mmCIF file of C-alpha atoms in Angstrom:
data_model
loop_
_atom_site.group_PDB
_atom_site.id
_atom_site.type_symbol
_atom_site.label_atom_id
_atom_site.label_comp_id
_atom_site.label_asym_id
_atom_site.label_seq_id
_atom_site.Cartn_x
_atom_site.Cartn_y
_atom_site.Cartn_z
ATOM 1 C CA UNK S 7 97.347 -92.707 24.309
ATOM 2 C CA UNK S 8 97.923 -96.124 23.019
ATOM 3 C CA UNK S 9 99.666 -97.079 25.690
ATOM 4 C CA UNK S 10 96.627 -96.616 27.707
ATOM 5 C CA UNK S 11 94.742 -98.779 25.297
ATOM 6 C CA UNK S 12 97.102 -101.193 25.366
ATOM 7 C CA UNK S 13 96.909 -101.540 29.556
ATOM 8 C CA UNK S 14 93.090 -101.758 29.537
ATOM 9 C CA UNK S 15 92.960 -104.448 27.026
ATOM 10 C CA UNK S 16 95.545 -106.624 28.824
ATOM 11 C CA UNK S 17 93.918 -105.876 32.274
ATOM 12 C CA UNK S 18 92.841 -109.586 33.377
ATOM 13 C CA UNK S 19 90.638 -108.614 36.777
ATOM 14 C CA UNK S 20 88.751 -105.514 38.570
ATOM 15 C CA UNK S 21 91.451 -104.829 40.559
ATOM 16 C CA UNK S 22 93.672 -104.020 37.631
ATOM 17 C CA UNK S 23 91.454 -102.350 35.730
ATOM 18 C CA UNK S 24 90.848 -100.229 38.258
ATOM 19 C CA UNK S 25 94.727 -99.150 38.553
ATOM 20 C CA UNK S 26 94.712 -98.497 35.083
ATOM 21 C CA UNK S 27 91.469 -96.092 35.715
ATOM 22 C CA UNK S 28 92.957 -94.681 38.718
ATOM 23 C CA UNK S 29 96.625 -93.826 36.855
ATOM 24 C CA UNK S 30 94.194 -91.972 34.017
ATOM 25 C CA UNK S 31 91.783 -90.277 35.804
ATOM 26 C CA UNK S 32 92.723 -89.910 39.682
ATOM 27 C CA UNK S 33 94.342 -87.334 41.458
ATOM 28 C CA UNK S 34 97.761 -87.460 39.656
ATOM 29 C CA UNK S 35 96.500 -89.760 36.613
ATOM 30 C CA UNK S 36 97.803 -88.807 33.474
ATOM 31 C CA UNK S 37 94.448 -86.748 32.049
ATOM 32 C CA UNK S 38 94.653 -84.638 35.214
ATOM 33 C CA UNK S 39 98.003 -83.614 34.877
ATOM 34 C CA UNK S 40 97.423 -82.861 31.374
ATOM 35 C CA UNK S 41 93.890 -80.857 32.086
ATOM 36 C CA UNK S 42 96.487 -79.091 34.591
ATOM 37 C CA UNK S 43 99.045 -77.765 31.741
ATOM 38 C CA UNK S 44 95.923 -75.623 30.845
ATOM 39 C CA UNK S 45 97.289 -72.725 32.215
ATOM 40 C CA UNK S 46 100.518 -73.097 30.581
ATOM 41 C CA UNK S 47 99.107 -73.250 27.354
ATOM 42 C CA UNK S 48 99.462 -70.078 25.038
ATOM 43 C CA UNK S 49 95.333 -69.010 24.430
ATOM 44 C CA UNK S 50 95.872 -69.372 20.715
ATOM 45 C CA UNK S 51 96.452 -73.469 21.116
ATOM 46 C CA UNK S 52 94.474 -73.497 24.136
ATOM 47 C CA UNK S 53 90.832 -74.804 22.264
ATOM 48 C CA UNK S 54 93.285 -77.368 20.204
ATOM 49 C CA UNK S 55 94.443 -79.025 23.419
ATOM 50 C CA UNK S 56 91.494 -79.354 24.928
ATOM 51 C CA UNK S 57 89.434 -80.787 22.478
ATOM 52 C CA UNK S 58 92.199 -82.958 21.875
ATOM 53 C CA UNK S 59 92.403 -84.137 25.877
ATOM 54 C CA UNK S 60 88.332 -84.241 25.738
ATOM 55 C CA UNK S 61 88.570 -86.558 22.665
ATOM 56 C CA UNK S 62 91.179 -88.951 24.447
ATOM 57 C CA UNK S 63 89.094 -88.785 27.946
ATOM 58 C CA UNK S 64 85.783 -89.950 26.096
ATOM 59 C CA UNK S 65 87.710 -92.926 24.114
ATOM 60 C CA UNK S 66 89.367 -93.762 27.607
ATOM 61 C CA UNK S 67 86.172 -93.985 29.122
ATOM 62 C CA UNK S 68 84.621 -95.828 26.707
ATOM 63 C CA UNK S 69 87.415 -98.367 27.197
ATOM 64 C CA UNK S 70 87.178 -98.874 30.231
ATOM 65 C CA UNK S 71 83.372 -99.330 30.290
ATOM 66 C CA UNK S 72 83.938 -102.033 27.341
ATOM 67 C CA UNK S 73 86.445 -103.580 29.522
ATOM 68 C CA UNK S 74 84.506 -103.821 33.015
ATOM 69 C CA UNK S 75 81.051 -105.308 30.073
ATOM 70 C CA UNK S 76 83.934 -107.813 29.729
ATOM 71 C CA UNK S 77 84.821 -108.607 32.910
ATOM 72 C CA UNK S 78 81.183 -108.961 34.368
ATOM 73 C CA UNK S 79 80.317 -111.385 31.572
ATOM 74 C CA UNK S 80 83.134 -113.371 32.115
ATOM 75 C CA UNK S 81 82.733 -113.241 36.234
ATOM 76 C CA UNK S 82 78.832 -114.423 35.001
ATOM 77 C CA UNK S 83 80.211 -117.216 32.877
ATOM 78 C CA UNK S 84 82.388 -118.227 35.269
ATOM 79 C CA UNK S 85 80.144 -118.620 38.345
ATOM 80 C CA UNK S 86 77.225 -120.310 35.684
ATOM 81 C CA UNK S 87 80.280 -122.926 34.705
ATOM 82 C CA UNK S 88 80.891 -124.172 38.557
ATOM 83 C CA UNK S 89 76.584 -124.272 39.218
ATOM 84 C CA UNK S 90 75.490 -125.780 36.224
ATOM 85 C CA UNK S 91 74.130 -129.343 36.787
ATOM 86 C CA UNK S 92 73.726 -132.046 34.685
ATOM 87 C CA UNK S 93 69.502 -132.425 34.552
ATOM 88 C CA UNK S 94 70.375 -136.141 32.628
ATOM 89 C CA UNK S 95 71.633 -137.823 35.730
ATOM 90 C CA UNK S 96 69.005 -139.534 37.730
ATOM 91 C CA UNK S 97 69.443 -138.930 41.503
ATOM 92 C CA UNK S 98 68.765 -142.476 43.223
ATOM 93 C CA UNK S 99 68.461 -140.682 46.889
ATOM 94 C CA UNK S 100 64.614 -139.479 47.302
ATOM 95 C CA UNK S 101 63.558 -137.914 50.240
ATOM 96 C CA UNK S 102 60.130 -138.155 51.855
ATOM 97 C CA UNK S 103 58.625 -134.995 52.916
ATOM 98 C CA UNK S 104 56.947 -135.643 56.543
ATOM 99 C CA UNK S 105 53.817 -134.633 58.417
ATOM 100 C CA UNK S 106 53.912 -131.645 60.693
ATOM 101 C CA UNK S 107 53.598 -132.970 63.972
ATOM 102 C CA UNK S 108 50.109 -131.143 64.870
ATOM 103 C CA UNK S 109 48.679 -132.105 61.821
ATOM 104 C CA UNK S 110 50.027 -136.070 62.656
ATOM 105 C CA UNK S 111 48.104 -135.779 66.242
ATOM 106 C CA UNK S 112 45.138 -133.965 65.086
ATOM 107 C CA UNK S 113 44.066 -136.863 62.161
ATOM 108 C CA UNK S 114 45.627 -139.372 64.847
ATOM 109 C CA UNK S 115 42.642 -137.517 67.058
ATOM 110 C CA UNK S 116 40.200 -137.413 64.445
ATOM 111 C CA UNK S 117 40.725 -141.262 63.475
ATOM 112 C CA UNK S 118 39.724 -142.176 67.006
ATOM 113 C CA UNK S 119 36.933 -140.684 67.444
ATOM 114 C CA UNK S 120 35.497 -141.279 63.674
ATOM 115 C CA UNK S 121 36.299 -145.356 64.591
ATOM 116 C CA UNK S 122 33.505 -144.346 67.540
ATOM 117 C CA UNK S 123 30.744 -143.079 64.987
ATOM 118 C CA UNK S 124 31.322 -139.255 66.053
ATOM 119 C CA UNK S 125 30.783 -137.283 62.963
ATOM 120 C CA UNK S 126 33.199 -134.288 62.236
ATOM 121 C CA UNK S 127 31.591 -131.057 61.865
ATOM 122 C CA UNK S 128 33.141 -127.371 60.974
ATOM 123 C CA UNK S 129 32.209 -123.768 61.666
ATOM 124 C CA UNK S 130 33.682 -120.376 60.547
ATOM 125 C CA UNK S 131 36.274 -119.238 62.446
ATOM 126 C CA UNK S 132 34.715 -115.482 62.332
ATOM 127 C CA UNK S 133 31.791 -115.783 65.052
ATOM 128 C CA UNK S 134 29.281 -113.446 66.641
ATOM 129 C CA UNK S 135 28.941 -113.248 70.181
ATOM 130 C CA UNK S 136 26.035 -115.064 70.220
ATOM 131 C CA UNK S 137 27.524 -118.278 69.221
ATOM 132 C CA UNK S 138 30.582 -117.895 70.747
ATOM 133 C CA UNK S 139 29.521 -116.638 74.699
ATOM 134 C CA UNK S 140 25.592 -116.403 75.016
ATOM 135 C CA UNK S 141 24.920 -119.767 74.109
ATOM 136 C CA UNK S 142 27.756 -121.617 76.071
ATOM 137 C CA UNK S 143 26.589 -119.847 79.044
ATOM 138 C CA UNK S 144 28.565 -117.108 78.922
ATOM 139 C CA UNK S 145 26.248 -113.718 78.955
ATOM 140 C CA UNK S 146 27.718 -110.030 79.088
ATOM 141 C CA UNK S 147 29.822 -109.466 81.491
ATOM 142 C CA UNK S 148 30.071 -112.790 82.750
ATOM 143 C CA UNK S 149 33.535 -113.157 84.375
ATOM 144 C CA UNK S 150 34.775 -116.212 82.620
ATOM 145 C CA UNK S 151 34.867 -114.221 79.739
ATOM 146 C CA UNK S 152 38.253 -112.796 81.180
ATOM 147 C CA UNK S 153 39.278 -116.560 80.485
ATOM 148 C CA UNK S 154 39.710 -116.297 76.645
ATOM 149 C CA UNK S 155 41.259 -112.686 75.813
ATOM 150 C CA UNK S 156 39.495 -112.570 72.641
ATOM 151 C CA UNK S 157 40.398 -110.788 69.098
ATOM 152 C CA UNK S 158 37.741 -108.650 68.063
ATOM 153 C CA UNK S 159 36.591 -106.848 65.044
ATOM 154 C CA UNK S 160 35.244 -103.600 64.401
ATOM 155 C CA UNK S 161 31.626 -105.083 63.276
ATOM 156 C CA UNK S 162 31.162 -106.587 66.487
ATOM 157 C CA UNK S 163 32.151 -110.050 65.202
ATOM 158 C CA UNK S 164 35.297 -111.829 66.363
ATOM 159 C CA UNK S 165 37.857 -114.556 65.975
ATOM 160 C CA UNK S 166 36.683 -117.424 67.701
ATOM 161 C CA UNK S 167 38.288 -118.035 71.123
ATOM 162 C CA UNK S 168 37.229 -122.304 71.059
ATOM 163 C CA UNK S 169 35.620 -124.538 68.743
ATOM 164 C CA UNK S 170 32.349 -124.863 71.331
ATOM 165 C CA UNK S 171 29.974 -122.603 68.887
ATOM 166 C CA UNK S 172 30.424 -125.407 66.563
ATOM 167 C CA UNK S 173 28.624 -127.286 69.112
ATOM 168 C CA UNK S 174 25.650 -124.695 69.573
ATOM 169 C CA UNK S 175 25.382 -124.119 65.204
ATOM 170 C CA UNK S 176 25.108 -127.837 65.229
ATOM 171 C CA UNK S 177 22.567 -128.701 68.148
ATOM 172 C CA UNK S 178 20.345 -125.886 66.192
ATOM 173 C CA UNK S 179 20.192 -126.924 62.714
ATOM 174 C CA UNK S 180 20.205 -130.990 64.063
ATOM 175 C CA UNK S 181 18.136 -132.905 66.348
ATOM 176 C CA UNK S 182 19.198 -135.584 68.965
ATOM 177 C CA UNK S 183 20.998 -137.983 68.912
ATOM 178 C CA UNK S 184 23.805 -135.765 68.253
ATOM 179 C CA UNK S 185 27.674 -137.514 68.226
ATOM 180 C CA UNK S 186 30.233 -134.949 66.937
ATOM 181 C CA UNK S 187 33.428 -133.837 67.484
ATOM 182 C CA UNK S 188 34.560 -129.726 66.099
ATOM 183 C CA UNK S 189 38.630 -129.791 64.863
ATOM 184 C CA UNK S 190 39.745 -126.693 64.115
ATOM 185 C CA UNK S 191 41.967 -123.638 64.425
ATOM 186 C CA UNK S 192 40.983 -120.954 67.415
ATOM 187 C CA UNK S 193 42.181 -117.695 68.634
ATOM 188 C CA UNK S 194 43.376 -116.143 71.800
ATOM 189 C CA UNK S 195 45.947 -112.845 72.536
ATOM 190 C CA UNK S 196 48.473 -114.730 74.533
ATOM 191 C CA UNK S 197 51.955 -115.709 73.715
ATOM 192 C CA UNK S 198 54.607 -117.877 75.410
ATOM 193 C CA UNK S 199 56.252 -121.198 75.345
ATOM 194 C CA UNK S 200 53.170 -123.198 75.703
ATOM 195 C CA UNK S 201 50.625 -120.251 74.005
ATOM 196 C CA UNK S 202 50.333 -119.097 70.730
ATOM 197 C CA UNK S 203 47.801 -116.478 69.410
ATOM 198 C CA UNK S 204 46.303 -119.337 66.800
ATOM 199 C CA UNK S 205 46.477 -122.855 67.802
ATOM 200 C CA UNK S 206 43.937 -125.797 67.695
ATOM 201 C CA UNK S 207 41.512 -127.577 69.623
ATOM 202 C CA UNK S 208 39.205 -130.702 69.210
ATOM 203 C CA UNK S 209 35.752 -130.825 71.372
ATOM 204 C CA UNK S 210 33.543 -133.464 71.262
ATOM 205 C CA UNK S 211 29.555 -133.487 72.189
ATOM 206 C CA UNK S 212 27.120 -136.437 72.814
ATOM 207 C CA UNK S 213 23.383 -135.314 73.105
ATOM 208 C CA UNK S 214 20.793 -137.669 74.014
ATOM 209 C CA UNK S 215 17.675 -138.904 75.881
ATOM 210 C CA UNK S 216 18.569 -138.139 79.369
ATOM 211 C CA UNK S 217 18.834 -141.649 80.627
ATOM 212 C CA UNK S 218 20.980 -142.805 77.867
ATOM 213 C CA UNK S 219 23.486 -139.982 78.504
ATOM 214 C CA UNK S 220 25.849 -139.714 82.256
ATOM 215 C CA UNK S 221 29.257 -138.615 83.460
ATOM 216 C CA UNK S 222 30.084 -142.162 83.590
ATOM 217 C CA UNK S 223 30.403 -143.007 80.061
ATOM 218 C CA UNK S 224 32.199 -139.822 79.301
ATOM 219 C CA UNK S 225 34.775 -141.085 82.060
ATOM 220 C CA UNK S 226 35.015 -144.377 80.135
ATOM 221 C CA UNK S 227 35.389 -142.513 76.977
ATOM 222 C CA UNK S 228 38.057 -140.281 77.874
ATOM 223 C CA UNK S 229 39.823 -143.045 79.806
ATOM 224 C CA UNK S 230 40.147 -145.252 76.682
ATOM 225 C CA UNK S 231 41.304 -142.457 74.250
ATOM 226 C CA UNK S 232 44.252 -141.017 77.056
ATOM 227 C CA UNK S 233 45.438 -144.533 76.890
ATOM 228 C CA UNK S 234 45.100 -144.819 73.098
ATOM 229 C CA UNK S 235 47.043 -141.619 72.712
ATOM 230 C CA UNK S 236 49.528 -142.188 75.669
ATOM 231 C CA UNK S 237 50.261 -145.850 76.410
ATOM 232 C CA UNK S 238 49.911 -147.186 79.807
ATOM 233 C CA UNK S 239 48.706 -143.710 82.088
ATOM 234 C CA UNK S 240 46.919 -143.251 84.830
ATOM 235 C CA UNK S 241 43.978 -141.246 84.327
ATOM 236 C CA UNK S 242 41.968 -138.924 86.956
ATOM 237 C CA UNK S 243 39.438 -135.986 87.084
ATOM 238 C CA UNK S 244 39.851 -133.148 88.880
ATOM 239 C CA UNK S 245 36.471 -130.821 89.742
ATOM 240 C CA UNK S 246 36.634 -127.675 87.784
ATOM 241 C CA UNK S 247 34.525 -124.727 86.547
ATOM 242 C CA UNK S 248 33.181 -124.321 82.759
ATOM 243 C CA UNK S 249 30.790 -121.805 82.342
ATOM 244 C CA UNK S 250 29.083 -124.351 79.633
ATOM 245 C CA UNK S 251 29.194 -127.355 81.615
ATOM 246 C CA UNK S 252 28.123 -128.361 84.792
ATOM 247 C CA UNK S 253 29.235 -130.658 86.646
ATOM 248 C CA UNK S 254 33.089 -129.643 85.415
ATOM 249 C CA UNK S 255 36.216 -131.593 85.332
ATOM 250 C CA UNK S 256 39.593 -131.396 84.306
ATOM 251 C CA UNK S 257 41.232 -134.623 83.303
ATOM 252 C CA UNK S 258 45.401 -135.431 84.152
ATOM 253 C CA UNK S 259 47.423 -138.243 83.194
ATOM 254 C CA UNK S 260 50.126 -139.506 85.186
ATOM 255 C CA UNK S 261 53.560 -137.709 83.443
ATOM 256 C CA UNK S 262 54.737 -139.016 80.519
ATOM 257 C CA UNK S 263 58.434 -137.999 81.388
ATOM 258 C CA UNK S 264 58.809 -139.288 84.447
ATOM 259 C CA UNK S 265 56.390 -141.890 85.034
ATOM 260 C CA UNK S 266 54.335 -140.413 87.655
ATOM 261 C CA UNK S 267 57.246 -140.121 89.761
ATOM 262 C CA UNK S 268 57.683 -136.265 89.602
ATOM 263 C CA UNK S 269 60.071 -134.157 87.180
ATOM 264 C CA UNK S 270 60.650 -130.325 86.175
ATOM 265 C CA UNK S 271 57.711 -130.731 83.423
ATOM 266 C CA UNK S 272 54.683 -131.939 86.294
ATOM 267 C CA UNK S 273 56.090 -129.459 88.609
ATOM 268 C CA UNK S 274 57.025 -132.367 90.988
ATOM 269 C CA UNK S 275 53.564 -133.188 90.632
ATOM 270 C CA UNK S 276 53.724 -136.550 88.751
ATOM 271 C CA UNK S 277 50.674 -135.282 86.989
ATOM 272 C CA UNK S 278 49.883 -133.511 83.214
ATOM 273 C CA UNK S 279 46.582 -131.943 82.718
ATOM 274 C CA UNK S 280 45.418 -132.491 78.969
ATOM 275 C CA UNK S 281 41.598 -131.721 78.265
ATOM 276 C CA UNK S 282 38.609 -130.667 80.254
ATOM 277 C CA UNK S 283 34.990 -131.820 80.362
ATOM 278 C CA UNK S 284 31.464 -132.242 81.876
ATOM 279 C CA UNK S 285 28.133 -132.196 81.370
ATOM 280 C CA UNK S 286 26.229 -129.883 79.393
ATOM 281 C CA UNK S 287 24.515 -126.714 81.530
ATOM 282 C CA UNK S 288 21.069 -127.060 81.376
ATOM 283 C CA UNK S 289 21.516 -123.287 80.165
ATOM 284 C CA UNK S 290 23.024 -124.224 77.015
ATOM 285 C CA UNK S 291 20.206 -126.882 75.813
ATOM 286 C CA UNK S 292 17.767 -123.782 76.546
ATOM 287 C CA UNK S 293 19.516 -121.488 74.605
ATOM 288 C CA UNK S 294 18.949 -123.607 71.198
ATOM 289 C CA UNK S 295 15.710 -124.797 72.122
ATOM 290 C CA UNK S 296 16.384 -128.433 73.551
ATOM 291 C CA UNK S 297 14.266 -130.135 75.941
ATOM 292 C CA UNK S 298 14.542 -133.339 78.003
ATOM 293 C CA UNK S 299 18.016 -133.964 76.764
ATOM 294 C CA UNK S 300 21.322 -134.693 78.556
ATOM 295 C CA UNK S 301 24.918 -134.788 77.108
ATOM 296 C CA UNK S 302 28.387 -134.115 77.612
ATOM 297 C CA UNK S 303 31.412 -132.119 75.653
ATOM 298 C CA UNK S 304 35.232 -132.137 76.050
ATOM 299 C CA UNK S 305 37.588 -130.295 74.946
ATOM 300 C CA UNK S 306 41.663 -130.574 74.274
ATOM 301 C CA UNK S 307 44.128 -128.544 72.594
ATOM 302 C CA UNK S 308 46.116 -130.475 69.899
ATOM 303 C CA UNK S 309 49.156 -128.828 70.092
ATOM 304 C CA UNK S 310 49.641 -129.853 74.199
ATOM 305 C CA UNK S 311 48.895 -133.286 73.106
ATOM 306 C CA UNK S 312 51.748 -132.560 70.386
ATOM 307 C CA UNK S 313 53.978 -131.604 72.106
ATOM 308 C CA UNK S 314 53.523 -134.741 75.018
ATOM 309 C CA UNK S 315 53.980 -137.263 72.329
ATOM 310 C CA UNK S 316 56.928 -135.820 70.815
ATOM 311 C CA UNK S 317 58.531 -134.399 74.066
ATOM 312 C CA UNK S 318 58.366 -130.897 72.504
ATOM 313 C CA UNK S 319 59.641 -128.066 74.650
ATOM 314 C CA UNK S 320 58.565 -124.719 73.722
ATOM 315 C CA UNK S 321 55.203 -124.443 71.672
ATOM 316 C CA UNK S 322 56.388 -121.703 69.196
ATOM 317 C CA UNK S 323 58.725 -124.115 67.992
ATOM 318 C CA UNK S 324 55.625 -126.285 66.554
ATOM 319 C CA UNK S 325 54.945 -122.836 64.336
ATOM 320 C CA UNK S 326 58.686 -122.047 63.131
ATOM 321 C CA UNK S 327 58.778 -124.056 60.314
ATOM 322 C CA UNK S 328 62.286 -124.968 60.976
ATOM 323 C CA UNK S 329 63.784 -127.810 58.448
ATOM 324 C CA UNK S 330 65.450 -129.402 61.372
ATOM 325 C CA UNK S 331 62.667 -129.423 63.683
ATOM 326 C CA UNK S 332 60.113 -131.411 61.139
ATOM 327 C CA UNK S 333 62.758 -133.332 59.725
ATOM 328 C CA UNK S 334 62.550 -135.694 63.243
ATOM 329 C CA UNK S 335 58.926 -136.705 62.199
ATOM 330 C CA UNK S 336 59.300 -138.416 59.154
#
């Protein structure tokens, strides 16, 4: 029995401890052989020798679960010893967190146009139809719906699919001259590399006196912010449809990549669309009560822009939050 004692105490690691259990308790350990000789034992002496091999089992076990306490703390003490740090010494290397590229183009947006005199204003991003479709000129039914696959809720509200009903809450609780711009998180069910379910948009709206609003100055507008954002680019408009706007445009730049020349990113094109734009539907003034007013919106998607200036591949990347990625912007 004390020679069992003796060979817990002095086992150093798991491993040996567990030989010593295994030569005790296992198949042919040295209580099972003895638990064995039951049979062999005369009935008189029988209750003797096994409350004398119970007695030696239960002290054995309680060795051995001393021993493995003693092990674990010194494993514990062990691994503490080669993490510890010394909290005195002053680290002289300080890293500077950096700005998530979206966020870096969206106040880079935002600047612009504030440097203009457009004033930023916000809406909820829960909307009603009303605000969101029937206003822009977009009733029931209406086919550009199908455009923005749209998240909706239960109470008939949903998750806005653009920032645009910013435009409408605005026009109806503000009178002309109106100069704003509407940055802010939308929502639409698609996902690829260059669509996420949530991303962000900027539109802008200028509402005034008819003859002090045209399609010309929003060309000049949009012409000087491309280059602002973009360098030296060529810069055309394309006719388009909007439901809200009319007449409709979609605005390119000549590629960033390859210079206008034509790569695998323009399609061979030489040409990037980034934002669209007209001027506001006649429709829309009606449907929060303006009259004799003209005006134009835009809109752009802050991620595309994102990912232009920082020759970002795949979109989803922007939403990863991988270290590595956002450790390039600094």
């Amino acid at each position: 029995m004390e020679n069992w004692i003796e060979k817990i105490d002095s086992s150093s690691t798991f491993e040996e401890l567990e030989n010593v259990r295994i030569d005790i308790f296992g198949k042919k350990g040295f209580l099972t052989l003895e638990f064995a000789r039951m049979k062999e034992i005369p009935n008189e002496e029988k209750k003797e020798f096994a409350q004398n091999l119970n007695l030696q089992k239960e002290r054995l076990t309680s060795k051995l679960d001393e021993k493995k306490e003693i092990l674990n703390k010194e494993l514990l003490n062990k691994k503490l010893e080669s993490e510890k740090i010394d909290v005195t010494k002053f680290n002289n290397t300080i890293s500077s967190g950096a700005t998530h590229p979206v966020a870096e183009t969206m106040n880079k947006i935002i600047n612009y146009f504030q440097n203009l005199n457009f004033a930023v204003e916000e809406g909820p991003l829960v909307e009603d139809d009303f605000h969101n479709f029937q206003a822009l000129n977009l009733p029931q039914y209406h086919p550009a719906r199908d455009m923005a696959d749209t998240f909706y809720n239960k109470d008939y509200t949903l998750l806005r699919t653009h920032t645009s009903p910013v435009q409408i809450r605005t026009m109806l609780t503000q009178k002309a001259p109106i100069r704003m711009i509407a940055p802010g998180t939308v929502f639409r069910r698609d996902f690829d590399i260059t669509h996420t379910p949530m991303f962000h948009q900027i539109e802008g709206l200028v509402v005034d006196k008819a003859d002090k609003v045209s399609f010309a100055n929003l060309k000049h507008l949009l012409v000087e912010f491309l280059q602002h954002m973009f360098g030296d680019v060529e810069v055309r408009f394309r006719p388009s449809f909007f439901p809200f706007t009319e007449p409709s445009a979609e605005v390119d730049i000549s590629c960033v990549f390859c210079k206008g020349e034509g790569c695998r990113v323009c399609s061979q094109t030489g040409w990037l669309e980034v934002l669209g734009c007209g001027v506001v539907d006649q429709n829309v003034f009606n449907a929060v009560g303006y009259e004799d007013k003209s005006g134009y919106a835009f809109g752009l998607g802050v991620e595309r822009f994102a990912m232009l200036i920082h020759s970002i591949g795949d979109l989803r990347s922007l939403f990863e939050s991988d270290i590595r990625l956002l450790g390039q912007f600094k």
